[in-house]
Short mmCIF file of C-alpha atoms in Angstrom, two decimals:
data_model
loop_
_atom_site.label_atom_id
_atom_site.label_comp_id
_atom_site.label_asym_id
_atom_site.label_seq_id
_atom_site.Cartn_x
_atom_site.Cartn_y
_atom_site.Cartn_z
CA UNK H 1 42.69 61.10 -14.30
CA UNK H 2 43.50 63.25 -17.14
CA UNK H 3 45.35 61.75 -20.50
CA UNK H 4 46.76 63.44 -23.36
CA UNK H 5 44.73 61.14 -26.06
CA UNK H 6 42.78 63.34 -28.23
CA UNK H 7 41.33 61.03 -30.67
CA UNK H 8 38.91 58.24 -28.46
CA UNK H 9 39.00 56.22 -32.26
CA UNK H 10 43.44 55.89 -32.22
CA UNK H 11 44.91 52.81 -31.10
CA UNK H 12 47.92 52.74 -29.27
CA UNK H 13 50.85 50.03 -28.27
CA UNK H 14 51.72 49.82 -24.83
CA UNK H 15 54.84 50.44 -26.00
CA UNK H 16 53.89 53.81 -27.07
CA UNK H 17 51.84 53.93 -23.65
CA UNK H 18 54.66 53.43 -21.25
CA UNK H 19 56.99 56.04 -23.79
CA UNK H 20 54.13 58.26 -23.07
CA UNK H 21 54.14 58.05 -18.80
CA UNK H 22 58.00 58.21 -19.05
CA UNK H 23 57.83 61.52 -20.79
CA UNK H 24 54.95 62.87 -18.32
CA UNK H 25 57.54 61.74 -15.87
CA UNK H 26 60.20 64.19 -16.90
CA UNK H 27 62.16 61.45 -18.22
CA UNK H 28 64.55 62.26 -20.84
CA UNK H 29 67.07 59.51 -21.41
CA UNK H 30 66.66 56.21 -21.08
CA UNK H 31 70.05 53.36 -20.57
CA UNK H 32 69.28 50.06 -22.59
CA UNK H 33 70.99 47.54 -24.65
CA UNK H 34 68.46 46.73 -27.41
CA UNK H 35 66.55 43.50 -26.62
CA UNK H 36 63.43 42.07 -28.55
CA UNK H 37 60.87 41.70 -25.54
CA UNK H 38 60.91 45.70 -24.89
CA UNK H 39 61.87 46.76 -28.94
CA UNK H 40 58.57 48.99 -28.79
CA UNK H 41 59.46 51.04 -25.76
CA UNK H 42 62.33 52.28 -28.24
CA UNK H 43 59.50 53.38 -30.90
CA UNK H 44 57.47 55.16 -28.37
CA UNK H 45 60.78 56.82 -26.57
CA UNK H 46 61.24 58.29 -30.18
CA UNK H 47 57.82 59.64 -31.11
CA UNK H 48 58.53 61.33 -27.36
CA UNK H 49 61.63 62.81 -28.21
CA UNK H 50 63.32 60.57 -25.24
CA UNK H 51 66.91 59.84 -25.66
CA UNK H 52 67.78 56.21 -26.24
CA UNK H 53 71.63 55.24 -25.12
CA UNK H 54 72.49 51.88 -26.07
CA UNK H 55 75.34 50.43 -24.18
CA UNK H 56 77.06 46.94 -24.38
CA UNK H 57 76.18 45.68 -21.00
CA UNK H 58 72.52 46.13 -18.90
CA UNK H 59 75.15 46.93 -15.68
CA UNK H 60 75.54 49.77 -17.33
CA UNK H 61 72.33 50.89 -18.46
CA UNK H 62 71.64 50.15 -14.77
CA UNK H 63 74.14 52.12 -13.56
CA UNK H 64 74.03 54.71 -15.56
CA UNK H 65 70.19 55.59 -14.12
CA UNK H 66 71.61 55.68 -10.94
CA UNK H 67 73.98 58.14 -11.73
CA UNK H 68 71.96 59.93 -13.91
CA UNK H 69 69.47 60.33 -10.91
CA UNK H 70 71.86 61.18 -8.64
CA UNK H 71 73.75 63.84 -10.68
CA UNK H 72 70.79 65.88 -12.23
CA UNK H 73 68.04 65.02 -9.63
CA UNK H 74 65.72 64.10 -12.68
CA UNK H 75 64.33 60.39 -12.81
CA UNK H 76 66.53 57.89 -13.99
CA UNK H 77 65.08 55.02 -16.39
CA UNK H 78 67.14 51.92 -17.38
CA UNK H 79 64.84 49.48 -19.88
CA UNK H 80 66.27 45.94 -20.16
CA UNK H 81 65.02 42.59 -21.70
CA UNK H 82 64.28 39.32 -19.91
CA UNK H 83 65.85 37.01 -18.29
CA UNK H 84 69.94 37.96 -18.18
CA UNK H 85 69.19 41.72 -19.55
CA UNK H 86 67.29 41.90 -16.26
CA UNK H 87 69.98 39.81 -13.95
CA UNK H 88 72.56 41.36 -15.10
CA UNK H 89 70.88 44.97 -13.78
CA UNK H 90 70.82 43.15 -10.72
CA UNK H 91 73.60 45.19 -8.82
CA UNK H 92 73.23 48.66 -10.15
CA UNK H 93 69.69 48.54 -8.76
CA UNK H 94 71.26 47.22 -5.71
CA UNK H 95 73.22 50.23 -5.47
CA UNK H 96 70.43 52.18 -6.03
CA UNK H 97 68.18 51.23 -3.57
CA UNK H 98 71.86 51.23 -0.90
CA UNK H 99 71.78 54.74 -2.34
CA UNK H 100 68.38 56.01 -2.19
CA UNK H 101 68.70 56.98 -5.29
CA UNK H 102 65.36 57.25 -7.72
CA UNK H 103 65.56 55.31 -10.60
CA UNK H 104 62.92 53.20 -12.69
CA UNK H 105 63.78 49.71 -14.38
CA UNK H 106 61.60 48.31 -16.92
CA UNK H 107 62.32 44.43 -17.60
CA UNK H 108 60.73 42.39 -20.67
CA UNK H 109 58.92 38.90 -19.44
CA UNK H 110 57.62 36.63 -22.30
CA UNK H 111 54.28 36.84 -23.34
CA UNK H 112 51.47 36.32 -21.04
CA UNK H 113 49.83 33.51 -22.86
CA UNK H 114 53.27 31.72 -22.35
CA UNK H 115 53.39 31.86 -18.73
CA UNK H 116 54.95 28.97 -17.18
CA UNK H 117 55.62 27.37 -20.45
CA UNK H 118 59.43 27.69 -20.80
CA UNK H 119 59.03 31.01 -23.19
CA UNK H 120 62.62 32.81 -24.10
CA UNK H 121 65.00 33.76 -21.10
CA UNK H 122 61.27 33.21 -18.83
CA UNK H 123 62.54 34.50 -14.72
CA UNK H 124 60.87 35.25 -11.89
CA UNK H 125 61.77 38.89 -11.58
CA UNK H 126 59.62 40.47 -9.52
CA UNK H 127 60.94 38.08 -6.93
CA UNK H 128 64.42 38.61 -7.51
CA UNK H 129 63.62 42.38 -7.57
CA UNK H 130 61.56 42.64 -4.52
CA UNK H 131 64.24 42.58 -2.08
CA UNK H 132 66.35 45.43 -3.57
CA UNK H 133 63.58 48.04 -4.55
CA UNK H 134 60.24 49.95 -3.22
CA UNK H 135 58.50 48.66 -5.48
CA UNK H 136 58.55 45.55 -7.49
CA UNK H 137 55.41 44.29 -10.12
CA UNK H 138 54.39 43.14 -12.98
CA UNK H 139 51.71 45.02 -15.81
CA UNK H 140 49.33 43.25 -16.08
CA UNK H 141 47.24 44.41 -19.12
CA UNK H 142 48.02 47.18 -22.03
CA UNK H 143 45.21 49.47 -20.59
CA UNK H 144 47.58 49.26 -17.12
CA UNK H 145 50.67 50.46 -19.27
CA UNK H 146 51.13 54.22 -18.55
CA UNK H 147 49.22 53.82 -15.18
CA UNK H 148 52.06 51.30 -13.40
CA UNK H 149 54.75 53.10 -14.64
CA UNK H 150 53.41 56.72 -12.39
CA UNK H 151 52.43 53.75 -10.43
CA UNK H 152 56.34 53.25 -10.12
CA UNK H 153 57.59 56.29 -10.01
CA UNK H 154 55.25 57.31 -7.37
CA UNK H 155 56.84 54.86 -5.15
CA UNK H 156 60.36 55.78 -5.86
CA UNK H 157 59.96 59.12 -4.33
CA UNK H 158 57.20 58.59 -1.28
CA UNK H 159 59.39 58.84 1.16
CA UNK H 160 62.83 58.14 1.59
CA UNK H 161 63.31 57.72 -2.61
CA UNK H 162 64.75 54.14 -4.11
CA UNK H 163 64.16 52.20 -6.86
CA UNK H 164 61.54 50.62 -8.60
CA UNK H 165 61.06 47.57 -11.10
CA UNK H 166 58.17 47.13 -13.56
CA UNK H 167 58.18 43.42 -15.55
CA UNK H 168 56.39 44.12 -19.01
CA UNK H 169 55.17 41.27 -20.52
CA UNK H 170 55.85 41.24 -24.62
CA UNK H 171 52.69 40.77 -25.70
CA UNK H 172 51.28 43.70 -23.39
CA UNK H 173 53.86 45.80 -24.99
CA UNK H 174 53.02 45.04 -28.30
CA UNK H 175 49.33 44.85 -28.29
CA UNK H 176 47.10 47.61 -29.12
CA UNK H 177 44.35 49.30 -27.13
CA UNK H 178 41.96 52.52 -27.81
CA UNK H 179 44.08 55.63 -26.78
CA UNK H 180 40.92 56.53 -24.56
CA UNK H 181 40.83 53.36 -22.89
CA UNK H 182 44.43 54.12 -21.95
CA UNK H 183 45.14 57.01 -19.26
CA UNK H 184 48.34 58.52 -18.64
CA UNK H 185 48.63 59.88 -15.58
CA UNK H 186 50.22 63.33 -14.84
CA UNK H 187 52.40 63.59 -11.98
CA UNK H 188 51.51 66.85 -10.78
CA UNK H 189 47.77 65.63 -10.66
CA UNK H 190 48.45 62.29 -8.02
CA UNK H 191 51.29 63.23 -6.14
CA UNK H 192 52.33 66.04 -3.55
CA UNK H 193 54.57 68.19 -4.73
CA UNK H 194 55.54 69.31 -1.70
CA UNK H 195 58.53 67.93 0.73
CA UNK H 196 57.62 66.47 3.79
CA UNK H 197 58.92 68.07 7.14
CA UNK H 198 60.28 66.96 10.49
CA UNK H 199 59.22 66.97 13.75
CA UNK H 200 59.54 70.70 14.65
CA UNK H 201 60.36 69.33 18.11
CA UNK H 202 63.07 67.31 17.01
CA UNK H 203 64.65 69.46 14.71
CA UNK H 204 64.75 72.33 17.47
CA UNK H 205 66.67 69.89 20.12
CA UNK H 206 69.10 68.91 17.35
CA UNK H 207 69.63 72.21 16.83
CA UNK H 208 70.50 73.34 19.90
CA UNK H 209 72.90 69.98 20.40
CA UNK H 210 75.18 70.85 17.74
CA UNK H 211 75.15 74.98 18.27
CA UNK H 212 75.99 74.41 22.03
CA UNK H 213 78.61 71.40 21.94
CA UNK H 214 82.18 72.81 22.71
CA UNK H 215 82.99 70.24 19.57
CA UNK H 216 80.44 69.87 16.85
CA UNK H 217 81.12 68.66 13.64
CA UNK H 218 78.72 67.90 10.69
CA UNK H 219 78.88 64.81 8.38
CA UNK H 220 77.33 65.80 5.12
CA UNK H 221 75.84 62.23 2.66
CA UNK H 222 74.18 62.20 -0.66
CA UNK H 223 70.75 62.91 0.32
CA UNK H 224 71.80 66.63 0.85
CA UNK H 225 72.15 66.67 -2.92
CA UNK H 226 69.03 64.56 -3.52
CA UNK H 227 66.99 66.81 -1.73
CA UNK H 228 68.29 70.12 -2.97
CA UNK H 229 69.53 71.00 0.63
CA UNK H 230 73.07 72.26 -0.81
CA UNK H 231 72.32 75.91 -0.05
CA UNK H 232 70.69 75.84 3.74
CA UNK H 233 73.88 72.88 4.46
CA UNK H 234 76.60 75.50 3.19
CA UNK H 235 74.80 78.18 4.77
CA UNK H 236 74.57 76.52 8.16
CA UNK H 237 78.38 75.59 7.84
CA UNK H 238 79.22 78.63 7.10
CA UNK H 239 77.49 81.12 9.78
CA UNK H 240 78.33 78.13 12.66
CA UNK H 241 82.11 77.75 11.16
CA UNK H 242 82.32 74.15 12.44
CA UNK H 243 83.88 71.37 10.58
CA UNK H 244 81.70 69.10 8.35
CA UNK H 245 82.83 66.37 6.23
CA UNK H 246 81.74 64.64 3.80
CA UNK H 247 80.88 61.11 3.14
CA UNK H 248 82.50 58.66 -0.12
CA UNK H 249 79.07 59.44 -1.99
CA UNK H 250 78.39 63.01 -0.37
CA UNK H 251 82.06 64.82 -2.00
CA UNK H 252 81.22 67.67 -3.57
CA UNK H 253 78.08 68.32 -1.54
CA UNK H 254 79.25 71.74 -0.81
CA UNK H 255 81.03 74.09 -3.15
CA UNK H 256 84.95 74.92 -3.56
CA UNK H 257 85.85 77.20 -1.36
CA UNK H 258 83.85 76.38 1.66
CA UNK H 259 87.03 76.87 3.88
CA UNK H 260 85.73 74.48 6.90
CA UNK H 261 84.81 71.42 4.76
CA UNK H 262 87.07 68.34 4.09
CA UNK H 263 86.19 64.67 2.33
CA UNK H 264 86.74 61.67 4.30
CA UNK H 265 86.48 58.20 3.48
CA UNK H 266 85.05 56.58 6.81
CA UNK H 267 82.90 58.33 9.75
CA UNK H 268 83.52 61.66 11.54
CA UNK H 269 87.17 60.68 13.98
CA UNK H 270 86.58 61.23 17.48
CA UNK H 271 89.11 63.53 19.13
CA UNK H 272 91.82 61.80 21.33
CA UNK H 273 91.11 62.70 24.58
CA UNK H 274 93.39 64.92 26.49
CA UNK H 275 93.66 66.96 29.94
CA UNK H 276 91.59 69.82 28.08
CA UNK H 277 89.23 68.38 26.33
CA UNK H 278 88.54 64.93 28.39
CA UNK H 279 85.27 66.49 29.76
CA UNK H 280 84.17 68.69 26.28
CA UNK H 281 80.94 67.40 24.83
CA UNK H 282 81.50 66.64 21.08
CA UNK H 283 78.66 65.96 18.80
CA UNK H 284 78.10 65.07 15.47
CA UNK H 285 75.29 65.73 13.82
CA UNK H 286 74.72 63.47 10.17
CA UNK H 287 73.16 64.91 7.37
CA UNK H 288 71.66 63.30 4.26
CA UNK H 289 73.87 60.06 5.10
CA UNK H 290 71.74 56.19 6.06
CA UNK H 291 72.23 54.59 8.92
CA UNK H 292 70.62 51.42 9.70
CA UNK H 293 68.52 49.05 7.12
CA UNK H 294 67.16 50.62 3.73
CA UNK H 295 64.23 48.87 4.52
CA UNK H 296 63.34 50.41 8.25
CA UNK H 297 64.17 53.65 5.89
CA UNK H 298 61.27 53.14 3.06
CA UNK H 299 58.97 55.43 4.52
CA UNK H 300 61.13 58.65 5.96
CA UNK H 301 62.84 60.92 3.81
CA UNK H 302 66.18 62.76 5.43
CA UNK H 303 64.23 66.57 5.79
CA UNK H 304 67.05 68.17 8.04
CA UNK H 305 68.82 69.50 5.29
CA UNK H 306 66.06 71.76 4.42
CA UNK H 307 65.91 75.44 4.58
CA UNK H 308 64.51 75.13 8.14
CA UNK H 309 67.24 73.24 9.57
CA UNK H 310 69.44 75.89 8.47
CA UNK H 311 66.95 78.58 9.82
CA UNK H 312 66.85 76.95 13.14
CA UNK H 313 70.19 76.73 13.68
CA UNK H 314 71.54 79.88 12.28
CA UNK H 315 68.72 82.01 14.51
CA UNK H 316 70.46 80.21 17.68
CA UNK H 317 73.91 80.55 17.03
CA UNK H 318 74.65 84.00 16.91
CA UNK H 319 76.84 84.01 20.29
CA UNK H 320 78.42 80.87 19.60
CA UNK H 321 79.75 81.93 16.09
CA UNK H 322 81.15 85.15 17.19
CA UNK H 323 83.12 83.26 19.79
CA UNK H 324 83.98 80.29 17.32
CA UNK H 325 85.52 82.63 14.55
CA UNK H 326 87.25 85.41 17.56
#
């Protein structure tokens, strides 16, 4: 794989190394409160030109990735150090992986050659972590560095995206290695750039459900945002002028002014049935919002919010617009 080491005779910290993958990433801030397991992560982040926010608590560096991620659609990196730095992340990368929401967290673990030996604030956190993200591992070696961390990220966005965890071990921070022993990875080079589609098949009968029920309605979640489906969403809301609603974390999916949308805080209502509309055939169709166990959801990514969908639909509906909006 390529790397951007020029000199095979430099050494480099893994520190440095893993500063190095975040910034091939597209990382540009990382959330921390300043521990000394992971204190050369903060060197390398600065040679980088990566931001480093220090706050008082690692719920909020943890939380703050989330957001980040969710708000700018960039990678979000919170860096913590063992033991309670990494518990106490424990529920914004919960939250995260509820979320679907791609963010990396780096944890400190004592050194290597103290394994099982009672070293400072020493936890199992790959196990506690496992449960809660995609991906969940330990680096094993300096060389590894830059390598687990695309590694990482790779895994947060196969699919349906979620979090990761990486343990870093201080002494394979701190240690030094030959910068051409060490490859950083580039993410355009090992992973598709491209978003995955859905079953043509499917998307066409879904279609054709919501742009011939007498009462559709759309339910709009996060992953519309997520997955840059904003514009084909409002479009299709627009040109079918049906209601749509949006979820707690899906408000302000679509922009002011989109005069069919509302907010709510639980699921779409179902009408009350009445002497006109007993025999109508609603249907909702959900958008960008889970259902079911994150797990069962690891390896599908929510693609009906694509320019497609929107295609689909809108080429259908024609007749059943002019009639809505007469």
């Amino acid at each position: 794989m390529p790397d951007d080491s020029s000199d095979n005779n430099t050494l480099i910290s893994g520190g440095h190394l893993v500063a190095k993958a975040l910034k091939a990433e597209g990382v540009e801030v990382i959330y921390t409160l300043c521990g000394g397991h992971i204190i050369d992560i903060y060197d390398g982040c600065v040679d980088e030109g990566i931001d480093v926010v220090d706050v008082r608590h690692e719920q909020v560096a943890a939380h703050a990735a989330d957001g980040y991620a969710r708000i700018t659609g960039k990678p979000g990196c919170a860096v913590v150090t063992a033991g309670p730095g990494t518990t106490d992340a424990v529920t914004g990368v919960a939250n995260a992986f509820r979320a679907e929401s791609p963010m990396l967290l780096i944890g400190g673990q004592g050194a290597h050659t103290q394994h099982k030996m009672g070293s400072l604030q020493d936890l199992p956190h790959v196990d506690m972590m496992t449960p809660i993200t995609k991906f969940a591992a330990t680096v094993p070696d300096t060389a590894r560095a830059a390598d687990m961390v695309s590694m990482a990220f790779r895994e947060c966005y196969h699919g349906a995206p979620g979090p990761s965890f990486l343990e870093i071990p201080r002494d394979v921070l701190d240690a030094k290695v030959p910068a051409d022993k060490a490859r950083v990875p580039r993410a355009g080079h090992y992973r598709a750039s491209t978003r995955s589609a859905g079953d043509p098949e499917a998307i066409e009968k879904l279609a054709d459900l919501l742009v011939h029920a007498e009462k559709p309605a759309i339910l709009l979640g996060s992953q519309v945002w997520t997955t840059r489906g904003t514009a084909a969403a409002t479009e299709l809301v627009r040109t079918l002028n049906v209601p749509a609603y949006m979820n707690g974390a899906g408000r302000g999916t679509l922009p002011p002014g989109t005069r069919t949308t509302s907010s709510c805080r639980a699921a779409t209502p179902s009408p009350t049935p009445t002497s006109s509309s007993s025999s109508a055939r609603p249907s909702t169709s959900a958008w960008g919002t889970a259902s079911g166990s994150p797990r069962r959801r690891r390896s599908s990514r929510s693609t009906s919010t694509t320019a497609p969908w929107a295609r689909t639909a809108t080429s259908t509906s024609a007749s059943w617009a002019t009639r809505g909006s007469s």
